[in-house]
CSV table of C-alpha atoms and ligand atoms in Angstrom, one decimal:
chain,number,residue,atom,x,y,z
P,185,UNK,CA,20.3,-7.7,32.1
P,186,UNK,CA,18.2,-6.6,35.3
P,187,UNK,CA,16.5,-3.3,34.5
P,188,UNK,CA,15.0,-2.7,38.4
P,189,UNK,CA,12.1,-0.8,39.1
P,190,UNK,CA,10.5,-0.9,35.3
P,191,UNK,CA,7.1,-2.3,35.9
P,192,UNK,CA,4.4,-1.4,33.4
P,193,UNK,CA,0.3,-0.6,34.6
P,194,UNK,CA,-2.0,-0.8,31.9
P,195,UNK,CA,-3.6,2.7,31.2
P,196,UNK,CA,-6.2,3.1,34.2
P,197,UNK,CA,-9.1,2.9,31.5
P,198,UNK,CA,-9.2,-0.1,29.5
P,199,UNK,CA,-9.4,0.5,25.5
P,200,UNK,CA,-8.0,2.0,22.5
P,201,UNK,CA,-10.4,5.2,22.7
P,202,UNK,CA,-8.8,6.1,26.4
P,203,UNK,CA,-5.0,6.4,25.7
P,204,UNK,CA,-5.1,9.8,24.9
P,205,UNK,CA,-6.8,9.8,27.7
P,206,UNK,CA,-4.2,8.3,30.3
P,207,UNK,CA,-3.8,9.6,33.8
P,208,UNK,CA,0.1,9.1,34.5
P,209,UNK,CA,0.6,8.3,38.1
P,210,UNK,CA,2.7,10.8,39.8
P,211,UNK,CA,5.8,9.4,42.3
P,212,UNK,CA,7.0,6.2,41.8
P,213,UNK,CA,5.7,2.9,42.9
P,214,UNK,CA,8.1,-0.2,42.7
P,215,UNK,CA,5.3,-2.5,42.5
P,216,UNK,CA,3.1,-0.4,40.0
P,217,UNK,CA,4.8,2.3,38.0
P,218,UNK,CA,2.9,3.2,35.2
P,219,UNK,CA,4.3,3.6,31.3
P,220,UNK,CA,5.8,7.5,32.3
P,221,UNK,CA,8.3,5.6,33.8
P,222,UNK,CA,9.6,3.8,30.6
P,223,UNK,CA,9.4,7.8,29.3
P,224,UNK,CA,11.5,8.6,32.5
P,225,UNK,CA,13.9,5.7,32.8
P,226,UNK,CA,17.4,7.4,33.2
P,227,UNK,CA,20.7,6.2,32.4
P,228,UNK,CA,19.0,2.9,30.7
P,229,UNK,CA,22.0,1.8,28.3
P,230,UNK,CA,21.7,3.0,24.4
P,231,UNK,CA,20.5,0.0,21.6
P,232,UNK,CA,23.9,-0.8,19.4
P,233,UNK,CA,24.6,-3.8,17.7
P,234,UNK,CA,27.4,-5.7,17.4
P,235,UNK,CA,29.2,-3.8,14.7
P,236,UNK,CA,28.8,-0.8,17.1
P,237,UNK,CA,25.9,0.6,14.7
P,238,UNK,CA,23.9,2.5,17.3
P,239,UNK,CA,19.9,2.2,17.2
P,240,UNK,CA,18.1,5.3,16.9
P,241,UNK,CA,15.5,4.7,14.4
P,242,UNK,CA,12.3,2.3,15.1
P,243,UNK,CA,9.4,1.7,12.1
P,244,UNK,CA,6.2,0.5,13.3
P,245,UNK,CA,4.3,-1.2,10.8
P,246,UNK,CA,0.7,-1.0,12.9
P,247,UNK,CA,-1.3,-2.6,10.8
P,248,UNK,CA,-1.0,-5.5,7.8
P,249,UNK,CA,-4.0,-3.9,6.0
P,250,UNK,CA,-4.4,-1.3,3.2
P,251,UNK,CA,-7.3,0.2,1.1
P,252,UNK,CA,-4.8,0.0,-1.6
P,253,UNK,CA,-3.6,-3.4,-3.1
P,254,UNK,CA,-0.4,-2.3,-5.1
P,255,UNK,CA,0.8,-4.6,-7.6
P,256,UNK,CA,4.3,-4.4,-6.6
P,257,UNK,CA,3.3,-4.9,-2.6
P,258,UNK,CA,0.4,-6.5,-2.1
P,259,UNK,CA,-1.5,-10.0,-4.1
P,260,UNK,CA,-5.4,-8.6,-5.0
P,261,UNK,CA,-6.3,-11.2,-2.9
P,262,UNK,CA,-4.8,-11.1,0.7
P,263,UNK,CA,-5.7,-12.5,4.0
P,264,UNK,CA,-4.5,-10.3,6.8
P,265,UNK,CA,-4.5,-10.9,10.3
P,266,UNK,CA,-6.5,-12.0,12.3
P,267,UNK,CA,-6.9,-8.5,15.0
P,268,UNK,CA,-6.6,-10.7,18.0
P,269,UNK,CA,-2.8,-10.9,17.1
P,270,UNK,CA,-2.4,-7.3,16.3
P,271,UNK,CA,-0.6,-5.4,19.5
P,272,UNK,CA,-3.4,-2.9,20.5
P,273,UNK,CA,-2.5,0.9,20.8
P,274,UNK,CA,-1.5,0.5,24.3
P,275,UNK,CA,0.9,-2.4,23.5
P,276,UNK,CA,2.4,-0.2,20.6
P,277,UNK,CA,2.5,2.4,22.6
P,278,UNK,CA,4.7,0.9,25.6
P,279,UNK,CA,7.1,-1.0,22.5
P,280,UNK,CA,7.8,2.1,21.1
P,281,UNK,CA,8.2,4.0,24.5
P,282,UNK,CA,10.6,0.8,25.6
P,283,UNK,CA,13.0,2.3,22.4
P,284,UNK,CA,12.8,5.0,22.9
P,285,UNK,CA,13.7,4.6,26.9
P,286,UNK,CA,16.6,2.7,24.9
P,287,UNK,CA,17.5,5.3,22.7
P,288,UNK,CA,15.8,5.4,19.9
P,289,UNK,CA,14.9,8.8,18.5
P,290,UNK,CA,12.9,9.1,15.2
P,291,UNK,CA,10.1,7.1,15.0
P,292,UNK,CA,8.3,6.2,11.6
P,293,UNK,CA,4.9,4.7,11.8
P,294,UNK,CA,3.8,2.8,8.7
P,295,UNK,CA,2.1,-0.1,7.6
P,296,UNK,CA,-0.1,-1.9,5.5
P,297,UNK,CA,-1.8,1.9,5.8
P,298,UNK,CA,-1.0,3.4,9.0
P,299,UNK,CA,-4.0,5.7,8.8
P,300,UNK,CA,-7.1,2.9,8.4
P,301,UNK,CA,-6.1,1.8,11.5
P,302,UNK,CA,-9.0,2.7,13.8
P,303,UNK,CA,-8.2,5.0,16.5
P,304,UNK,CA,-4.7,5.3,15.6
P,305,UNK,CA,-4.8,9.4,16.3
P,306,UNK,CA,-4.8,8.3,20.0
P,307,UNK,CA,-1.5,6.5,19.7
P,308,UNK,CA,0.2,9.6,17.6
P,309,UNK,CA,-1.5,11.7,20.3
P,310,UNK,CA,0.0,9.8,23.3
P,311,UNK,CA,3.2,9.4,21.2
P,312,UNK,CA,3.4,13.3,21.1
P,313,UNK,CA,4.7,13.4,25.0
P,314,UNK,CA,8.0,11.8,24.3
P,315,UNK,CA,8.3,15.0,21.9
P,316,UNK,CA,7.6,17.4,24.3
P,317,UNK,CA,10.0,15.8,27.0
P,318,UNK,CA,12.8,15.7,24.3
P,319,UNK,CA,13.1,12.1,24.4
P,320,UNK,CA,12.0,11.6,20.8
P,321,UNK,CA,13.2,14.1,18.0
P,322,UNK,CA,11.1,12.9,15.1
P,323,UNK,CA,7.4,11.6,15.3
P,324,UNK,CA,6.3,10.6,11.6
P,325,UNK,CA,4.4,8.3,9.2
P,326,UNK,CA,4.4,6.9,5.7
P,327,UNK,CA,1.2,6.6,4.2
P,328,UNK,CA,-0.6,6.1,0.6
P,329,UNK,CA,-2.1,9.4,1.4
P,330,UNK,CA,-6.1,8.9,0.7
P,331,UNK,CA,-6.8,9.4,4.6
P,332,UNK,CA,-4.5,12.5,4.4
P,333,UNK,CA,-7.7,15.0,3.7
P,334,UNK,CA,-9.0,13.7,7.1
P,335,UNK,CA,-5.8,13.2,9.3
P,336,UNK,CA,-3.7,16.1,8.4
P,337,UNK,CA,-4.8,18.9,11.0
P,338,UNK,CA,-4.8,16.0,13.3
P,339,UNK,CA,-1.1,14.7,13.2
P,340,UNK,CA,-0.2,18.5,12.9
P,341,UNK,CA,-1.6,19.1,15.9
P,342,UNK,CA,0.2,16.2,17.5
P,343,UNK,CA,3.7,16.9,16.5
P,344,UNK,CA,4.2,15.4,13.3
P,345,UNK,CA,6.1,18.0,10.9
P,346,UNK,CA,7.1,15.7,7.8
P,347,UNK,CA,5.1,13.0,6.3
P,348,UNK,CA,6.5,10.3,3.6
P,349,UNK,CA,3.6,10.0,0.9
P,350,UNK,CA,3.8,7.0,-1.8
P,351,UNK,CA,2.6,7.9,-5.3
P,352,UNK,CA,4.8,6.8,-8.7
P,353,UNK,CA,3.0,8.0,-11.1
P,354,UNK,CA,0.6,11.3,-11.7
P,355,UNK,CA,-1.6,9.8,-14.3
P,356,UNK,CA,-5.1,8.8,-12.8
P,357,UNK,CA,-5.7,5.6,-14.8
P,358,UNK,CA,-1.8,4.1,-14.5
P,359,UNK,CA,-2.5,5.1,-10.7
P,360,UNK,CA,-5.6,2.8,-10.5
P,361,UNK,CA,-3.6,0.3,-12.5
P,362,UNK,CA,-0.6,0.4,-9.8
P,363,UNK,CA,-2.7,0.8,-7.1
P,364,UNK,CA,-5.5,-1.5,-7.9
P,365,UNK,CA,-8.0,0.5,-5.5
P,366,UNK,CA,-7.1,3.8,-4.9
P,367,UNK,CA,-7.7,7.1,-6.3
P,368,UNK,CA,-5.5,9.8,-7.5
P,369,UNK,CA,-7.7,12.8,-6.9
P,370,UNK,CA,-8.0,11.7,-2.9
P,371,UNK,CA,-4.6,11.7,-2.9
P,372,UNK,CA,-3.7,14.9,-4.5
P,373,UNK,CA,-6.0,16.0,-1.9
P,374,UNK,CA,-4.5,14.5,1.0
P,375,UNK,CA,-1.0,16.3,-0.3
P,376,UNK,CA,-3.4,19.9,-0.4
P,377,UNK,CA,-4.7,19.5,2.7
P,378,UNK,CA,-1.4,18.3,4.4
P,379,UNK,CA,0.7,21.1,3.1
P,380,UNK,CA,-2.2,23.7,3.8
P,381,UNK,CA,-1.3,22.1,7.4
P,382,UNK,CA,2.1,22.9,7.5
P,383,UNK,CA,2.9,19.5,6.9
P,384,UNK,CA,6.8,18.6,5.0
P,385,UNK,CA,5.8,16.2,2.2
P,386,UNK,CA,8.3,14.1,0.4
P,387,UNK,CA,7.0,12.3,-2.6
P,388,UNK,CA,8.2,8.2,-2.5
P,389,UNK,CA,8.0,6.6,-5.8
P,390,UNK,CA,8.5,3.3,-7.1
P,391,UNK,CA,10.4,2.7,-10.2
P,392,UNK,CA,8.7,0.8,-12.4
P,393,UNK,CA,9.8,-0.9,-15.7
P,394,UNK,CA,7.6,-0.4,-18.4
P,395,UNK,CA,5.0,1.5,-16.3
P,396,UNK,CA,6.0,4.9,-14.8
P,397,UNK,CA,9.6,5.0,-16.7
P,398,UNK,CA,9.0,7.5,-18.6
P,399,UNK,CA,7.1,10.1,-16.1
P,400,UNK,CA,10.2,11.1,-13.5
P,401,UNK,CA,10.9,13.8,-15.3
P,402,UNK,CA,7.1,15.0,-14.7
P,403,UNK,CA,7.3,13.5,-11.3
P,404,UNK,CA,10.1,15.4,-10.5
P,405,UNK,CA,9.0,18.9,-11.7
P,406,UNK,CA,5.7,18.7,-10.1
P,407,UNK,CA,6.7,17.8,-6.4
P,408,UNK,CA,10.0,20.1,-6.6
P,409,UNK,CA,7.4,22.5,-7.8
P,410,UNK,CA,5.3,22.2,-4.7
P,411,UNK,CA,8.4,22.3,-2.7
P,412,UNK,CA,8.5,18.5,-1.8
P,413,UNK,CA,11.6,16.3,-2.1
P,414,UNK,CA,11.0,13.2,-4.2
P,415,UNK,CA,13.1,9.7,-3.3
P,416,UNK,CA,12.8,7.0,-6.2
P,417,UNK,CA,12.4,3.6,-4.6
P,418,UNK,CA,13.9,0.0,-6.5
P,419,UNK,CA,11.6,-2.9,-6.1
P,420,UNK,CA,12.8,-4.9,-3.6
P,421,UNK,CA,11.7,-8.6,-3.6
P,422,UNK,CA,9.2,-8.9,-0.9
P,423,UNK,CA,6.1,-11.1,-0.5
P,424,UNK,CA,4.3,-13.5,-3.4
P,425,UNK,CA,2.7,-11.0,-5.3
P,426,UNK,CA,1.6,-13.5,-8.3
P,427,UNK,CA,3.8,-11.5,-10.6
P,428,UNK,CA,7.8,-12.1,-11.7
P,429,UNK,CA,9.4,-9.4,-10.4
P,430,UNK,CA,11.8,-9.2,-13.2
P,431,UNK,CA,9.3,-7.9,-14.4
P,432,UNK,CA,8.9,-4.7,-12.4
P,433,UNK,CA,12.4,-4.2,-11.5
P,434,UNK,CA,13.9,-1.0,-13.3
P,435,UNK,CA,17.6,-0.7,-12.0
P,436,UNK,CA,17.8,3.1,-10.7
P,437,UNK,CA,21.5,3.4,-12.4
P,438,UNK,CA,19.9,3.1,-15.2
P,439,UNK,CA,17.1,5.8,-14.2
P,440,UNK,CA,19.8,7.8,-13.0
P,441,UNK,CA,22.0,8.0,-16.3
P,442,UNK,CA,18.8,8.7,-18.0
P,443,UNK,CA,17.9,11.7,-15.8
P,444,UNK,CA,21.6,13.1,-16.4
P,445,UNK,CA,20.6,13.5,-19.7
P,446,UNK,CA,18.3,16.3,-18.6
P,447,UNK,CA,19.4,17.6,-15.4
P,448,UNK,CA,22.3,18.3,-13.5
P,449,UNK,CA,22.5,16.2,-10.9
P,450,UNK,CA,24.6,17.5,-7.8
P,451,UNK,CA,25.7,14.4,-5.2
P,452,UNK,CA,24.7,16.2,-2.1
P,453,UNK,CA,25.7,14.8,1.6
P,454,UNK,CA,22.4,14.3,2.7
P,455,UNK,CA,22.5,11.1,4.6
P,456,UNK,CA,19.6,9.2,6.7
P,457,UNK,CA,21.6,6.9,7.9
P,458,UNK,CA,19.1,4.6,5.3
P,459,UNK,CA,19.2,3.3,1.8
P,460,UNK,CA,19.0,6.8,0.0
P,461,UNK,CA,21.3,8.7,-1.3
P,462,UNK,CA,20.9,12.4,-2.3
P,463,UNK,CA,21.7,14.4,-5.4
P,464,UNK,CA,20.1,18.4,-5.8
P,465,UNK,CA,18.6,19.1,-9.4
P,466,UNK,CA,20.2,22.2,-10.4
P,467,UNK,CA,17.3,22.9,-12.8
P,468,UNK,CA,14.4,22.7,-10.1
P,469,UNK,CA,16.6,23.6,-6.7
P,470,UNK,CA,14.9,20.3,-5.1
P,471,UNK,CA,16.4,17.2,-3.8
P,472,UNK,CA,15.6,13.9,-5.4
P,473,UNK,CA,16.7,10.4,-3.6
P,474,UNK,CA,17.7,7.3,-5.0
P,475,UNK,CA,17.0,4.0,-2.8
P,476,UNK,CA,18.4,1.1,-4.3
P,477,UNK,CA,19.0,-1.6,-2.1
P,478,UNK,CA,20.1,-3.8,-5.0
P,479,UNK,CA,22.4,-1.9,-6.2
P,480,UNK,CA,24.3,-0.5,-3.8
P,481,UNK,CA,24.8,-1.5,-0.2
P,482,UNK,CA,23.8,0.9,2.4
P,483,UNK,CA,24.0,-1.5,5.5
P,484,UNK,CA,27.6,-0.1,6.9
P,485,UNK,CA,25.4,3.4,8.2
P,486,UNK,CA,22.2,1.2,9.0
P,487,UNK,CA,20.7,3.1,12.5
P,488,UNK,CA,17.4,0.9,12.3
P,489,UNK,CA,14.8,-1.6,13.0
P,490,UNK,CA,11.6,-2.7,12.4
P,491,UNK,CA,9.0,-3.8,14.3
P,492,UNK,CA,5.6,-5.5,12.9
P,493,UNK,CA,2.2,-4.8,13.9
P,494,UNK,CA,2.1,-8.2,15.8
P,495,UNK,CA,5.4,-7.3,17.8
P,496,UNK,CA,7.8,-9.0,15.6
P,497,UNK,CA,11.3,-7.3,15.8
P,498,UNK,CA,12.8,-7.6,12.3
P,499,UNK,CA,16.6,-5.8,12.6
P,500,UNK,CA,17.0,-6.3,9.0
P,501,UNK,CA,14.8,-5.5,6.5
P,502,UNK,CA,16.0,-8.0,4.1
P,503,UNK,CA,16.3,-11.0,6.4
P,504,UNK,CA,14.2,-13.7,8.4
P,505,UNK,CA,16.1,-13.4,11.9
P,506,UNK,CA,13.3,-11.8,14.1
P,507,UNK,CA,12.0,-11.9,17.6
P,508,UNK,CA,8.9,-12.1,18.9
P,509,UNK,CA,8.3,-8.6,21.4
P,510,UNK,CA,4.6,-9.6,22.1
P,511,UNK,CA,5.5,-12.6,24.3
P,512,UNK,CA,7.3,-10.7,26.8
P,513,UNK,CA,5.0,-7.6,26.5
P,514,UNK,CA,2.0,-9.8,27.6
P,515,UNK,CA,3.9,-12.0,29.8
P,516,UNK,CA,4.6,-9.3,32.7
P,517,UNK,CA,4.0,-5.8,33.9
P,518,UNK,CA,7.9,-5.9,34.3
P,519,UNK,CA,9.3,-4.4,31.8
P,520,UNK,CA,12.8,-6.2,32.3
P,521,UNK,CA,11.8,-9.2,30.0
P,522,UNK,CA,10.9,-6.9,27.1
P,523,UNK,CA,14.0,-5.2,27.7
P,524,UNK,CA,15.8,-8.3,27.8
P,525,UNK,CA,14.8,-9.5,24.2
P,526,UNK,CA,15.1,-6.5,22.7
P,527,UNK,CA,18.9,-6.5,23.9
P,528,UNK,CA,19.4,-10.3,23.3
P,529,UNK,CA,17.7,-9.3,19.3
P,530,UNK,CA,19.8,-6.4,18.8
P,531,UNK,CA,22.8,-8.8,19.6
P,532,UNK,CA,21.8,-10.7,16.6
P,533,UNK,CA,21.3,-7.6,14.0
P,534,UNK,CA,23.3,-8.7,11.0
P,535,UNK,CA,26.0,-6.8,8.9
P,536,UNK,CA,23.7,-7.0,5.8
P,537,UNK,CA,21.1,-8.1,3.4
P,538,UNK,CA,21.2,-10.5,0.8
P,539,UNK,CA,18.4,-8.8,-1.7
P,540,UNK,CA,19.1,-10.9,-5.3
P,541,UNK,CA,16.8,-10.9,-8.2
P,542,UNK,CA,17.9,-12.8,-11.3
P,543,UNK,CA,17.0,-15.1,-13.6
P,544,UNK,CA,18.2,-17.9,-11.5
P,545,UNK,CA,16.1,-16.4,-8.4
P,546,UNK,CA,12.6,-15.8,-9.3
P,547,UNK,CA,11.2,-16.9,-6.3
P,548,UNK,CA,11.2,-13.7,-3.6
P,549,UNK,CA,13.9,-13.3,-1.7
P,550,UNK,CA,11.5,-13.1,1.4
P,551,UNK,CA,8.6,-14.7,1.7
P,552,UNK,CA,6.8,-11.8,4.0
P,553,UNK,CA,5.0,-8.8,1.9
P,554,UNK,CA,6.3,-5.1,2.4
P,555,UNK,CA,2.5,-4.2,4.1
P,556,UNK,CA,3.9,-6.8,7.5
P,557,UNK,CA,7.0,-5.6,8.1
P,558,UNK,CA,6.4,-1.8,6.8
P,559,UNK,CA,7.9,0.0,4.0
H,240,SAM,C1,4.4,-1.0,2.8
H,240,SAM,S1,4.8,0.9,2.3
H,240,SAM,C2,3.5,1.0,4.0
H,240,SAM,C3,3.1,2.7,4.0
H,240,SAM,C4,1.9,3.0,3.0
H,240,SAM,N1,0.6,2.5,3.0
H,240,SAM,C5,2.6,3.8,1.9
H,240,SAM,O1,2.0,3.1,0.6
H,240,SAM,O2,2.8,4.4,1.9
H,240,SAM,C6,6.1,1.8,2.2
H,240,SAM,C7,6.3,1.7,0.9
H,240,SAM,O3,7.1,0.9,0.8
H,240,SAM,C8,7.0,0.5,-0.8
H,240,SAM,N2,7.0,-0.7,-1.4
H,240,SAM,C9,6.0,-1.6,-1.0
H,240,SAM,N3,6.3,-3.2,-1.6
H,240,SAM,C10,7.6,-2.3,-2.1
H,240,SAM,C11,8.3,-3.3,-2.5
H,240,SAM,N4,8.4,-5.1,-3.1
H,240,SAM,N5,10.0,-2.6,-2.9
H,240,SAM,C12,9.9,-1.8,-2.8
H,240,SAM,N6,9.3,-0.6,-2.3
H,240,SAM,C13,7.9,-1.2,-2.2
H,240,SAM,C14,5.7,1.5,-0.8
H,240,SAM,O4,5.8,1.7,-2.3
H,240,SAM,C15,5.7,2.6,-0.2
H,240,SAM,O5,6.3,3.7,-0.1
H,241,SF4,S1,2.6,0.0,-1.0
H,241,SF4,FE1,1.1,0.9,0.7
H,241,SF4,S2,-0.8,1.6,-0.4
H,241,SF4,FE2,0.5,-0.1,-1.7
H,241,SF4,S3,-0.8,-2.0,-0.9
H,241,SF4,FE3,1.4,-1.6,0.2
H,241,SF4,S4,1.0,-1.0,2.3
H,241,SF4,FE4,-0.9,-0.7,0.5
């Protein structure tokens, strides 16, 4: 497929710090069209996979690094990617903008921990133009909250309205045991700062057998008491972590059944196109989500794809198949090869995933960690 006149000219001043200050070219020069032309690309066909699902949601892992080492996510001693393999912030902007030009309406930056990537605010700042122009409905992030106190105000200023914060327990010792390196007071201060800045927070908690399974009522009352939704997540078999998944795996069907003994859980029709199903807790009035990739198939409404910090596009969180977008991104100033690679990849988006955790499948279903693909 040909996309003529879609040339990319790197920002006049190179370097990540310059990203937020880019001077966009006025007028269209066929040979040297700036990234602005991606933003204004009129009439490009929206991405649709072979099963007719529109791709409107892109999750981008901006780094594989993290200041925590959560037991279900990473091994204690991880080797991270060499920095040279990572897409620069400018490349990430160009990649995101290419997807926005093709119909993506929601962007979530994740990781690893997105807020430990140096200069990350310049990427938020530069992507905020897509909100201002109306090409994007939402710019958001998933974070462990450790740096939120520092960045909450800036995120708000860059158009972020909602933030997902991962927090599995309110017990400081357990928190340290789960995250290995994290500090609960820092995360709670981050949540306070984010709420004070006017950001809406959703809490994500991974359900871990024998670790936080007795804490869900407390988490519900705390989150809902502060006006935050809570979503519980089943452990997914991603990456070698040095511990058996069977020991961690707690089916949310069981959690839900137990919670129903204490609360009235009313099904609500709130859907995100993702694996979460929501109920309203009658006693608190708050929303409670269940992300159950293992016990419930959510693929039929899947509207999302994921890009890693090295520019690898995964069409499905639960499949190995991927496409390299860094090569076409770096090969040419023209966006044609990039669009062609994206189109080709989306035409291979599978119908669904094959996660299995059982006694016959002790190995991770996928070798890559969640911190690589982005949660
Ligand atoms: C990979 S993290 C990246 C963003 C950020 N560092 C954070 O923790 O929110 C995104 C989400 O994935 C979840 N996660 C990580 N590994 C997981 C696994 N194996 N199964 C289920 N959820 C996982 C985390 O709890 C977090 O909510
Ligand atoms: S879940 Fe998030 S905070 Fe925890 S190790 Fe993974 S990337 Fe870091």
